[in-house]
Short mmCIF file of N, CA, C and O in Angstrom, two decimals:
data_model
loop_
_atom_site.label_atom_id
_atom_site.label_comp_id
_atom_site.label_asym_id
_atom_site.label_seq_id
_atom_site.Cartn_x
_atom_site.Cartn_y
_atom_site.Cartn_z
N MET A 404 -68.23 12.19 -6.05
CA MET A 404 -69.37 12.90 -6.38
C MET A 404 -69.04 13.85 -7.52
O MET A 404 -68.12 14.59 -7.65
N GLU A 405 -69.91 13.81 -8.51
CA GLU A 405 -69.78 14.65 -9.72
C GLU A 405 -70.03 16.14 -9.48
O GLU A 405 -70.85 16.45 -8.66
N GLU A 406 -69.05 16.99 -9.99
CA GLU A 406 -69.20 18.44 -9.73
C GLU A 406 -69.94 19.05 -10.88
O GLU A 406 -69.56 18.87 -12.10
N TYR A 407 -71.09 19.67 -10.56
CA TYR A 407 -71.89 20.29 -11.74
C TYR A 407 -71.81 21.78 -11.59
O TYR A 407 -71.49 22.36 -10.49
N ARG A 408 -71.90 22.48 -12.66
CA ARG A 408 -71.91 23.94 -12.77
C ARG A 408 -73.29 24.44 -13.00
O ARG A 408 -73.97 23.95 -14.00
N SER A 409 -73.66 25.25 -12.24
CA SER A 409 -75.10 25.82 -12.36
C SER A 409 -75.01 27.19 -13.17
O SER A 409 -74.20 28.07 -12.86
N HIS A 410 -75.94 27.27 -14.14
CA HIS A 410 -76.00 28.54 -14.94
C HIS A 410 -77.51 29.11 -14.75
O HIS A 410 -78.32 28.44 -14.26
N ALA A 411 -77.73 30.08 -15.44
CA ALA A 411 -79.05 30.84 -15.30
C ALA A 411 -80.27 29.84 -15.69
O ALA A 411 -81.19 29.83 -14.96
N HIS A 412 -80.09 28.96 -16.78
CA HIS A 412 -81.14 28.14 -17.09
C HIS A 412 -80.71 26.75 -17.38
O HIS A 412 -81.43 25.93 -18.11
N SER A 413 -79.55 26.27 -16.98
CA SER A 413 -79.07 24.95 -17.20
C SER A 413 -78.00 24.58 -16.02
O SER A 413 -77.59 25.38 -15.31
N VAL A 414 -77.81 23.29 -16.05
CA VAL A 414 -76.75 22.69 -15.28
C VAL A 414 -75.83 21.93 -16.10
O VAL A 414 -76.36 21.25 -16.93
N SER A 415 -74.61 21.94 -15.93
CA SER A 415 -73.81 21.24 -16.77
C SER A 415 -72.51 20.58 -16.03
O SER A 415 -72.23 20.91 -14.87
N SER A 416 -71.95 19.66 -16.81
CA SER A 416 -70.68 19.06 -16.40
C SER A 416 -69.82 18.72 -17.65
O SER A 416 -69.97 17.53 -18.22
N CYS A 417 -69.20 19.77 -18.17
CA CYS A 417 -68.44 19.66 -19.45
C CYS A 417 -66.91 19.51 -19.06
O CYS A 417 -66.40 20.60 -18.58
N LYS A 418 -66.34 18.40 -19.35
CA LYS A 418 -64.92 18.19 -19.01
C LYS A 418 -64.24 17.64 -20.25
O LYS A 418 -64.72 16.67 -20.75
N TYR A 419 -63.07 18.31 -20.52
CA TYR A 419 -62.28 17.87 -21.76
C TYR A 419 -60.93 17.53 -21.47
O TYR A 419 -60.32 18.31 -20.58
N HIS A 420 -60.37 16.52 -22.09
CA HIS A 420 -58.97 16.25 -21.91
C HIS A 420 -58.20 16.61 -23.31
O HIS A 420 -58.71 16.15 -24.30
N PHE A 421 -57.35 17.46 -23.27
CA PHE A 421 -56.65 18.01 -24.43
C PHE A 421 -55.19 17.53 -24.48
O PHE A 421 -54.57 17.47 -23.31
N VAL A 422 -54.63 17.31 -25.51
CA VAL A 422 -53.17 17.08 -25.71
C VAL A 422 -52.75 17.89 -26.92
O VAL A 422 -53.38 17.75 -28.01
N TRP A 423 -51.69 18.67 -26.81
CA TRP A 423 -51.04 19.32 -27.92
C TRP A 423 -49.66 19.49 -27.75
O TRP A 423 -49.05 19.34 -26.67
N CYS A 424 -49.02 19.89 -28.88
CA CYS A 424 -47.51 19.84 -28.86
C CYS A 424 -47.06 21.27 -29.48
O CYS A 424 -47.69 21.84 -30.15
N PRO A 425 -45.88 21.63 -29.08
CA PRO A 425 -45.15 22.69 -29.75
C PRO A 425 -44.95 22.44 -31.28
O PRO A 425 -44.91 21.27 -31.54
N LYS A 426 -44.76 23.42 -32.11
CA LYS A 426 -44.60 23.23 -33.49
C LYS A 426 -43.26 22.41 -33.74
O LYS A 426 -42.36 22.49 -32.88
N TYR A 427 -43.26 21.45 -34.64
CA TYR A 427 -42.22 20.59 -35.08
C TYR A 427 -41.92 19.64 -33.79
O TYR A 427 -40.88 19.03 -33.73
N ARG A 428 -42.74 19.56 -32.89
CA ARG A 428 -42.53 18.70 -31.53
C ARG A 428 -41.21 19.01 -30.85
O ARG A 428 -40.57 18.16 -30.42
N HIS A 429 -40.75 20.27 -30.98
CA HIS A 429 -39.55 20.64 -30.28
C HIS A 429 -39.66 20.41 -28.70
O HIS A 429 -40.64 20.87 -28.19
N PRO A 430 -38.69 19.70 -28.23
CA PRO A 430 -38.80 19.56 -26.60
C PRO A 430 -38.29 20.79 -25.91
O PRO A 430 -37.27 20.83 -25.34
N VAL A 431 -39.03 21.85 -25.86
CA VAL A 431 -38.79 23.10 -25.34
C VAL A 431 -39.53 23.46 -24.08
O VAL A 431 -39.24 24.51 -23.39
N LEU A 432 -40.51 22.69 -23.76
CA LEU A 432 -41.38 22.97 -22.57
C LEU A 432 -40.87 22.90 -21.24
O LEU A 432 -41.21 23.49 -20.33
N ASN A 433 -39.66 22.11 -21.07
CA ASN A 433 -39.03 22.08 -19.86
C ASN A 433 -38.52 23.31 -19.35
O ASN A 433 -38.41 23.74 -18.19
N VAL A 434 -38.03 24.20 -20.42
CA VAL A 434 -37.53 25.46 -20.08
C VAL A 434 -38.59 26.36 -19.65
O VAL A 434 -38.42 27.35 -18.83
N ALA A 435 -39.96 26.36 -20.22
CA ALA A 435 -40.91 27.29 -19.95
C ALA A 435 -42.07 26.62 -19.14
O ALA A 435 -43.08 27.25 -19.10
N GLU A 436 -41.91 25.62 -18.51
CA GLU A 436 -42.92 24.91 -17.72
C GLU A 436 -43.67 25.79 -16.76
O GLU A 436 -44.92 25.88 -16.78
N ASP A 437 -42.97 26.55 -15.93
CA ASP A 437 -43.68 27.38 -15.02
C ASP A 437 -44.50 28.45 -15.70
O ASP A 437 -45.54 28.87 -15.30
N ASP A 438 -43.95 29.14 -16.85
CA ASP A 438 -44.76 30.01 -17.66
C ASP A 438 -45.96 29.47 -18.26
O ASP A 438 -46.99 30.18 -18.37
N VAL A 439 -45.82 28.22 -18.76
CA VAL A 439 -46.96 27.54 -19.36
C VAL A 439 -48.15 27.50 -18.36
O VAL A 439 -49.34 27.83 -18.59
N ARG A 440 -47.73 26.99 -17.12
CA ARG A 440 -48.71 26.91 -16.01
C ARG A 440 -49.44 28.30 -15.66
O ARG A 440 -50.58 28.35 -15.60
N GLU A 441 -48.46 29.20 -15.63
CA GLU A 441 -48.92 30.62 -15.38
C GLU A 441 -50.00 31.22 -16.43
O GLU A 441 -51.07 31.58 -16.14
N PHE A 442 -49.58 30.93 -17.73
CA PHE A 442 -50.41 31.46 -18.77
C PHE A 442 -51.81 30.64 -18.92
O PHE A 442 -52.79 31.12 -19.14
N PHE A 443 -51.67 29.32 -18.63
CA PHE A 443 -52.99 28.48 -18.70
C PHE A 443 -53.83 28.97 -17.49
O PHE A 443 -55.07 28.96 -17.62
N ASP A 444 -53.22 29.25 -16.25
CA ASP A 444 -54.06 29.70 -15.10
C ASP A 444 -54.69 31.03 -15.43
O ASP A 444 -55.95 31.18 -15.17
N GLU A 445 -54.10 31.86 -16.10
CA GLU A 445 -54.57 33.22 -16.54
C GLU A 445 -55.70 32.99 -17.48
O GLU A 445 -56.79 33.74 -17.30
N THR A 446 -55.57 32.11 -18.49
CA THR A 446 -56.60 31.86 -19.42
C THR A 446 -57.84 31.32 -18.67
O THR A 446 -59.01 31.64 -19.02
N SER A 447 -57.65 30.23 -17.83
CA SER A 447 -58.78 29.62 -17.28
C SER A 447 -59.52 30.71 -16.30
O SER A 447 -60.71 30.67 -16.35
N ASP A 448 -58.82 31.51 -15.61
CA ASP A 448 -59.48 32.59 -14.83
C ASP A 448 -60.16 33.61 -15.69
O ASP A 448 -61.30 33.83 -15.38
N HIS A 449 -59.54 33.97 -16.76
CA HIS A 449 -60.28 34.92 -17.70
C HIS A 449 -61.60 34.47 -18.21
O HIS A 449 -62.58 35.12 -18.40
N PHE A 450 -61.57 33.14 -18.63
CA PHE A 450 -62.81 32.59 -19.28
C PHE A 450 -63.77 31.80 -18.39
O PHE A 450 -64.64 31.17 -18.77
N GLY A 451 -63.36 31.74 -16.98
CA GLY A 451 -64.22 31.06 -16.11
C GLY A 451 -64.15 29.58 -16.24
O GLY A 451 -65.13 28.88 -15.88
N GLN A 452 -63.07 29.06 -16.58
CA GLN A 452 -62.83 27.60 -16.63
C GLN A 452 -62.03 27.05 -15.42
O GLN A 452 -61.56 27.86 -14.69
N LYS A 453 -62.13 25.85 -15.22
CA LYS A 453 -61.31 25.19 -13.98
C LYS A 453 -60.42 24.10 -14.61
O LYS A 453 -60.88 23.20 -15.22
N ILE A 454 -59.14 24.36 -14.31
CA ILE A 454 -58.17 23.29 -14.64
C ILE A 454 -58.20 22.20 -13.57
O ILE A 454 -58.02 22.45 -12.41
N LEU A 455 -58.56 20.96 -14.09
CA LEU A 455 -58.60 19.91 -13.13
C LEU A 455 -57.33 19.15 -13.04
O LEU A 455 -57.10 18.54 -11.98
N ALA A 456 -56.61 19.14 -14.26
CA ALA A 456 -55.25 18.43 -14.18
C ALA A 456 -54.44 19.01 -15.22
O ALA A 456 -54.94 19.46 -16.26
N LEU A 457 -53.21 19.14 -14.97
CA LEU A 457 -52.22 19.71 -16.04
C LEU A 457 -50.90 19.11 -15.98
O LEU A 457 -50.28 19.00 -14.80
N GLU A 458 -50.47 18.41 -17.01
CA GLU A 458 -49.07 17.74 -17.12
C GLU A 458 -48.40 18.29 -18.19
O GLU A 458 -48.82 18.25 -19.34
N ILE A 459 -47.05 18.79 -17.89
CA ILE A 459 -46.40 19.40 -19.01
C ILE A 459 -45.09 18.55 -19.22
O ILE A 459 -44.27 18.50 -18.34
N ALA A 460 -44.97 17.88 -20.30
CA ALA A 460 -43.76 17.18 -20.70
C ALA A 460 -42.83 18.03 -21.63
O ALA A 460 -43.29 19.14 -21.94
N ASP A 461 -41.73 17.51 -21.96
CA ASP A 461 -40.82 18.40 -22.76
C ASP A 461 -41.50 18.78 -24.06
O ASP A 461 -41.18 19.87 -24.58
N ASP A 462 -42.31 17.83 -24.70
CA ASP A 462 -42.78 18.02 -26.08
C ASP A 462 -44.21 18.06 -26.20
O ASP A 462 -44.76 17.97 -27.38
N HIS A 463 -44.94 17.93 -25.11
CA HIS A 463 -46.42 18.05 -25.31
C HIS A 463 -46.96 18.40 -23.88
O HIS A 463 -46.41 18.32 -22.82
N VAL A 464 -48.42 18.73 -24.01
CA VAL A 464 -49.17 19.16 -22.71
C VAL A 464 -50.29 18.41 -22.68
O VAL A 464 -51.08 18.13 -23.66
N HIS A 465 -50.69 17.90 -21.50
CA HIS A 465 -51.98 17.25 -21.13
C HIS A 465 -52.75 18.29 -20.38
O HIS A 465 -52.29 18.80 -19.30
N LEU A 466 -53.98 18.70 -20.78
CA LEU A 466 -54.75 19.61 -19.95
C LEU A 466 -56.19 18.95 -19.80
O LEU A 466 -56.77 18.52 -20.87
N PHE A 467 -56.72 18.87 -18.53
CA PHE A 467 -57.95 18.31 -18.27
C PHE A 467 -58.71 19.49 -17.61
O PHE A 467 -58.33 20.12 -16.67
N VAL A 468 -59.71 20.05 -18.41
CA VAL A 468 -60.36 21.23 -18.02
C VAL A 468 -61.93 21.18 -18.03
O VAL A 468 -62.45 20.37 -18.73
N GLN A 469 -62.56 21.84 -17.00
CA GLN A 469 -63.96 21.91 -16.97
C GLN A 469 -64.43 23.31 -17.40
O GLN A 469 -63.74 24.32 -16.97
N CYS A 470 -65.54 23.32 -18.15
CA CYS A 470 -65.98 24.59 -18.72
C CYS A 470 -67.48 24.68 -18.79
O CYS A 470 -68.17 23.71 -18.53
N ASP A 471 -67.93 25.76 -19.19
CA ASP A 471 -69.29 26.06 -19.48
C ASP A 471 -69.68 25.46 -20.77
O ASP A 471 -68.86 25.32 -21.67
N PRO A 472 -70.93 24.92 -20.99
CA PRO A 472 -71.31 24.34 -22.24
C PRO A 472 -71.24 25.37 -23.45
O PRO A 472 -71.25 24.99 -24.53
N LYS A 473 -71.17 26.62 -23.17
CA LYS A 473 -71.19 27.69 -24.28
C LYS A 473 -69.79 27.63 -25.02
O LYS A 473 -69.58 28.13 -26.11
N HIS A 474 -68.76 27.10 -24.34
CA HIS A 474 -67.43 26.93 -25.15
C HIS A 474 -67.37 25.62 -25.67
O HIS A 474 -67.36 24.55 -25.02
N SER A 475 -67.12 25.63 -27.05
CA SER A 475 -66.90 24.34 -27.65
C SER A 475 -65.35 23.96 -27.46
O SER A 475 -64.54 24.67 -26.99
N PRO A 476 -65.02 22.62 -27.61
CA PRO A 476 -63.66 22.20 -27.47
C PRO A 476 -62.72 22.97 -28.38
O PRO A 476 -61.55 23.36 -27.88
N ALA A 477 -63.10 23.45 -29.55
CA ALA A 477 -62.25 24.18 -30.42
C ALA A 477 -61.99 25.63 -29.79
O ALA A 477 -60.88 26.12 -29.95
N ASP A 478 -63.02 26.07 -29.13
CA ASP A 478 -62.92 27.43 -28.50
C ASP A 478 -61.81 27.30 -27.41
O ASP A 478 -60.99 28.12 -27.16
N LEU A 479 -61.87 26.35 -26.60
CA LEU A 479 -61.06 26.06 -25.50
C LEU A 479 -59.58 26.07 -25.96
O LEU A 479 -58.65 26.58 -25.39
N ALA A 480 -59.33 25.10 -26.97
CA ALA A 480 -57.99 25.03 -27.48
C ALA A 480 -57.41 26.24 -28.04
O ALA A 480 -56.33 26.57 -27.78
N ARG A 481 -58.28 27.00 -28.68
CA ARG A 481 -57.83 28.36 -29.27
C ARG A 481 -57.49 29.24 -28.09
O ARG A 481 -56.38 29.94 -28.23
N GLN A 482 -58.23 29.25 -27.17
CA GLN A 482 -58.10 30.14 -25.96
C GLN A 482 -56.71 29.83 -25.24
O GLN A 482 -55.83 30.81 -25.00
N PHE A 483 -56.59 28.63 -24.99
CA PHE A 483 -55.32 28.24 -24.24
C PHE A 483 -54.09 28.44 -25.20
O PHE A 483 -52.99 28.84 -24.67
N LYS A 484 -54.16 27.89 -26.35
CA LYS A 484 -53.00 27.92 -27.22
C LYS A 484 -52.65 29.35 -27.72
O LYS A 484 -51.42 29.55 -27.74
N SER A 485 -53.60 30.13 -28.10
CA SER A 485 -53.24 31.44 -28.61
C SER A 485 -52.57 32.30 -27.61
O SER A 485 -51.57 33.02 -27.80
N TYR A 486 -53.22 32.50 -26.40
CA TYR A 486 -52.72 33.27 -25.37
C TYR A 486 -51.28 32.79 -24.95
O TYR A 486 -50.38 33.63 -24.84
N SER A 487 -51.30 31.46 -24.59
CA SER A 487 -49.89 31.07 -24.05
C SER A 487 -48.83 31.13 -25.13
O SER A 487 -47.75 31.58 -24.84
N GLY A 488 -49.15 30.77 -26.39
CA GLY A 488 -48.21 30.70 -27.45
C GLY A 488 -47.70 32.09 -27.64
O GLY A 488 -46.44 32.30 -27.84
N LYS A 489 -48.44 33.12 -27.75
CA LYS A 489 -48.10 34.48 -28.05
C LYS A 489 -47.02 34.95 -26.90
O LYS A 489 -45.97 35.46 -27.21
N HIS A 490 -47.46 34.75 -25.59
CA HIS A 490 -46.74 35.19 -24.52
C HIS A 490 -45.37 34.39 -24.30
O HIS A 490 -44.42 34.95 -23.81
N LEU A 491 -45.47 33.13 -24.67
CA LEU A 491 -44.16 32.27 -24.53
C LEU A 491 -43.20 32.73 -25.48
O LEU A 491 -42.01 32.90 -25.26
N LEU A 492 -43.55 33.02 -26.84
CA LEU A 492 -42.63 33.61 -27.82
C LEU A 492 -42.11 34.98 -27.39
O LEU A 492 -40.94 35.25 -27.74
N GLU A 493 -43.01 35.77 -26.81
CA GLU A 493 -42.47 37.11 -26.26
C GLU A 493 -41.44 36.91 -25.14
O GLU A 493 -40.39 37.57 -25.11
N ARG A 494 -41.76 36.00 -24.26
CA ARG A 494 -40.92 35.77 -23.09
C ARG A 494 -39.60 35.10 -23.37
O ARG A 494 -38.57 35.25 -22.61
N TYR A 495 -39.59 34.28 -24.49
CA TYR A 495 -38.32 33.53 -24.76
C TYR A 495 -37.95 33.78 -26.28
O TYR A 495 -38.13 32.85 -27.01
N PRO A 496 -37.42 34.99 -26.44
CA PRO A 496 -36.89 35.22 -27.83
C PRO A 496 -35.93 34.24 -28.36
O PRO A 496 -35.88 34.01 -29.53
N GLU A 497 -35.05 33.77 -27.45
CA GLU A 497 -34.07 32.67 -27.86
C GLU A 497 -34.69 31.43 -28.34
O GLU A 497 -34.20 30.87 -29.31
N ILE A 498 -35.86 31.02 -27.81
CA ILE A 498 -36.48 29.82 -28.27
C ILE A 498 -37.07 30.16 -29.57
O ILE A 498 -37.03 29.30 -30.57
N ARG A 499 -37.79 31.25 -29.70
CA ARG A 499 -38.37 31.74 -31.03
C ARG A 499 -37.24 31.66 -32.15
O ARG A 499 -37.48 31.16 -33.27
N GLU A 500 -36.09 32.24 -31.93
CA GLU A 500 -35.13 32.39 -32.94
C GLU A 500 -34.49 31.00 -33.34
O GLU A 500 -34.28 30.79 -34.55
N SER A 501 -34.40 30.04 -32.31
CA SER A 501 -33.81 28.82 -32.56
C SER A 501 -34.81 27.71 -33.19
O SER A 501 -34.33 26.93 -33.91
N TYR A 502 -36.06 27.77 -32.73
CA TYR A 502 -36.95 26.68 -33.07
C TYR A 502 -38.19 27.22 -33.81
O TYR A 502 -38.84 26.34 -34.54
N PHE A 503 -38.75 28.36 -33.68
CA PHE A 503 -39.95 28.71 -34.19
C PHE A 503 -39.95 29.92 -35.25
O PHE A 503 -40.52 30.89 -35.02
N TRP A 504 -39.10 29.62 -36.17
CA TRP A 504 -38.84 30.64 -37.32
C TRP A 504 -40.04 30.88 -38.08
O TRP A 504 -40.27 32.03 -38.71
N GLY A 505 -41.06 30.10 -38.12
CA GLY A 505 -42.28 30.18 -38.97
C GLY A 505 -43.34 30.90 -38.28
O GLY A 505 -44.43 31.02 -38.80
N GLY A 506 -43.09 31.26 -36.97
CA GLY A 506 -44.24 31.96 -36.30
C GLY A 506 -45.12 31.06 -35.59
O GLY A 506 -45.33 29.86 -36.06
N GLY A 507 -45.73 31.39 -34.51
CA GLY A 507 -46.58 30.55 -33.76
C GLY A 507 -45.78 29.51 -32.94
O GLY A 507 -44.72 29.00 -33.28
N PHE A 508 -46.32 29.19 -31.82
CA PHE A 508 -45.61 28.34 -30.81
C PHE A 508 -46.19 26.93 -30.94
O PHE A 508 -45.36 25.92 -30.95
N TRP A 509 -47.37 26.77 -30.94
CA TRP A 509 -48.10 25.43 -30.94
C TRP A 509 -48.44 24.90 -32.29
O TRP A 509 -48.75 25.74 -33.18
N LYS A 510 -48.41 23.55 -32.47
CA LYS A 510 -48.86 22.94 -33.70
C LYS A 510 -50.33 23.30 -33.83
O LYS A 510 -51.14 23.54 -32.85
N VAL A 511 -50.85 23.19 -35.06
CA VAL A 511 -52.38 23.65 -35.32
C VAL A 511 -53.21 22.56 -34.73
O VAL A 511 -54.24 22.96 -34.06
N GLY A 512 -52.84 21.30 -34.70
CA GLY A 512 -53.79 20.24 -34.31
C GLY A 512 -53.73 20.05 -32.79
O GLY A 512 -52.91 20.51 -32.09
N TYR A 513 -54.66 19.25 -32.40
CA TYR A 513 -54.69 18.82 -30.90
C TYR A 513 -55.60 17.58 -30.87
O TYR A 513 -56.37 17.22 -31.75
N TYR A 514 -55.44 16.85 -29.67
CA TYR A 514 -56.38 15.69 -29.39
C TYR A 514 -57.33 16.43 -28.28
O TYR A 514 -57.05 17.08 -27.43
N VAL A 515 -58.61 15.98 -28.37
CA VAL A 515 -59.60 16.20 -27.32
C VAL A 515 -60.52 15.06 -27.19
O VAL A 515 -60.78 14.43 -28.09
N GLY A 516 -60.80 14.83 -25.85
CA GLY A 516 -61.64 13.84 -25.49
C GLY A 516 -62.39 14.17 -24.27
O GLY A 516 -62.04 15.12 -23.53
N THR A 517 -63.63 13.57 -24.19
CA THR A 517 -64.51 13.86 -22.96
C THR A 517 -64.34 12.76 -22.03
O THR A 517 -63.94 11.62 -22.38
N THR A 518 -64.63 12.93 -20.80
CA THR A 518 -64.58 11.84 -19.85
C THR A 518 -65.57 10.77 -20.23
O THR A 518 -65.38 9.70 -19.93
N GLY A 519 -66.72 11.26 -20.64
CA GLY A 519 -67.74 10.26 -21.16
C GLY A 519 -67.97 9.12 -20.10
O GLY A 519 -68.39 9.44 -18.95
N ALA A 520 -67.85 7.87 -20.48
CA ALA A 520 -68.11 6.78 -19.55
C ALA A 520 -66.91 6.58 -18.58
O ALA A 520 -67.03 5.74 -17.79
N VAL A 521 -65.90 7.30 -18.81
CA VAL A 521 -64.71 7.14 -17.95
C VAL A 521 -64.75 8.27 -16.93
O VAL A 521 -64.99 9.32 -17.15
N SER A 522 -64.53 7.84 -15.68
CA SER A 522 -64.62 8.87 -14.53
C SER A 522 -63.42 9.74 -14.68
O SER A 522 -62.38 9.48 -15.12
N GLU A 523 -63.55 10.91 -14.03
CA GLU A 523 -62.55 11.94 -14.09
C GLU A 523 -61.37 11.53 -13.25
O GLU A 523 -60.22 11.89 -13.58
N GLU A 524 -61.61 10.64 -12.26
CA GLU A 524 -60.49 10.15 -11.50
C GLU A 524 -59.56 9.34 -12.36
O GLU A 524 -58.32 9.41 -12.22
N VAL A 525 -60.08 8.59 -13.28
CA VAL A 525 -59.25 7.81 -14.11
C VAL A 525 -58.37 8.72 -15.04
O VAL A 525 -57.20 8.42 -15.29
N VAL A 526 -59.14 9.70 -15.71
CA VAL A 526 -58.28 10.51 -16.48
C VAL A 526 -57.24 11.27 -15.72
O VAL A 526 -56.15 11.50 -16.11
N GLU A 527 -57.59 11.83 -14.45
CA GLU A 527 -56.66 12.53 -13.68
C GLU A 527 -55.45 11.57 -13.36
O GLU A 527 -54.29 12.00 -13.38
N ARG A 528 -55.78 10.40 -12.90
CA ARG A 528 -54.66 9.44 -12.54
C ARG A 528 -53.70 9.13 -13.72
O ARG A 528 -52.57 9.12 -13.74
N TYR A 529 -54.41 9.03 -14.91
CA TYR A 529 -53.69 8.82 -16.14
C TYR A 529 -52.69 9.95 -16.45
O TYR A 529 -51.52 9.80 -16.70
N ILE A 530 -53.12 11.13 -16.26
CA ILE A 530 -52.32 12.28 -16.56
C ILE A 530 -51.20 12.42 -15.56
O ILE A 530 -50.07 12.70 -15.86
N GLU A 531 -51.54 12.23 -14.27
CA GLU A 531 -50.52 12.40 -13.27
C GLU A 531 -49.54 11.23 -13.23
O GLU A 531 -48.31 11.35 -12.97
N GLU A 532 -49.90 10.06 -13.65
CA GLU A 532 -49.08 8.87 -13.53
C GLU A 532 -48.30 8.40 -14.86
O GLU A 532 -47.44 7.67 -14.72
N THR A 533 -48.84 8.94 -15.88
CA THR A 533 -48.18 8.69 -17.15
C THR A 533 -46.71 9.13 -17.07
O THR A 533 -46.46 10.35 -16.92
N GLU A 534 -45.77 8.43 -17.32
CA GLU A 534 -44.41 8.77 -17.46
C GLU A 534 -44.12 9.52 -18.74
O GLU A 534 -44.38 9.01 -19.77
N HIS A 535 -43.64 10.71 -18.57
CA HIS A 535 -43.29 11.57 -19.67
C HIS A 535 -41.78 11.86 -19.78
O HIS A 535 -41.47 12.97 -20.08
N ALA A 536 -41.09 10.76 -19.60
CA ALA A 536 -39.55 10.93 -19.76
C ALA A 536 -39.08 10.98 -21.19
O ALA A 536 -39.89 10.30 -21.99
N PRO A 537 -38.09 11.66 -21.49
CA PRO A 537 -37.61 11.66 -22.82
C PRO A 537 -37.17 10.31 -23.21
O PRO A 537 -36.72 9.56 -22.41
N GLU A 538 -37.40 10.03 -24.53
CA GLU A 538 -36.96 8.72 -25.09
C GLU A 538 -35.53 8.57 -25.30
O GLU A 538 -34.73 9.49 -25.61
#
């Protein structure tokens, strides 16, 4: 059954699948995986979003999130990336010195897709079952 969010004057079901990477695609997320989860949870709580699935590989993140329609995909990416990136660099100064000399943790770009004609179960299964082993 589809989960809808009720608002003052509307009902919505806005779900986005994001993928983004650390700058220079450095494989550093295995060191900070628990912290990435913590910062993403804090971000979703602060902005009233719901994380439906989260997969963290060494060099990229898959995030499947449900939000209110007032937040554009660009807003969501900015919210998650800016808060987590700032705090990751503060918490891991050794990673900052070794890999991120130019400032900022995440690459500027990202992938975003909606569930559209694909059910959320298919997206969640893809995120959970996709093998993210180092090559």
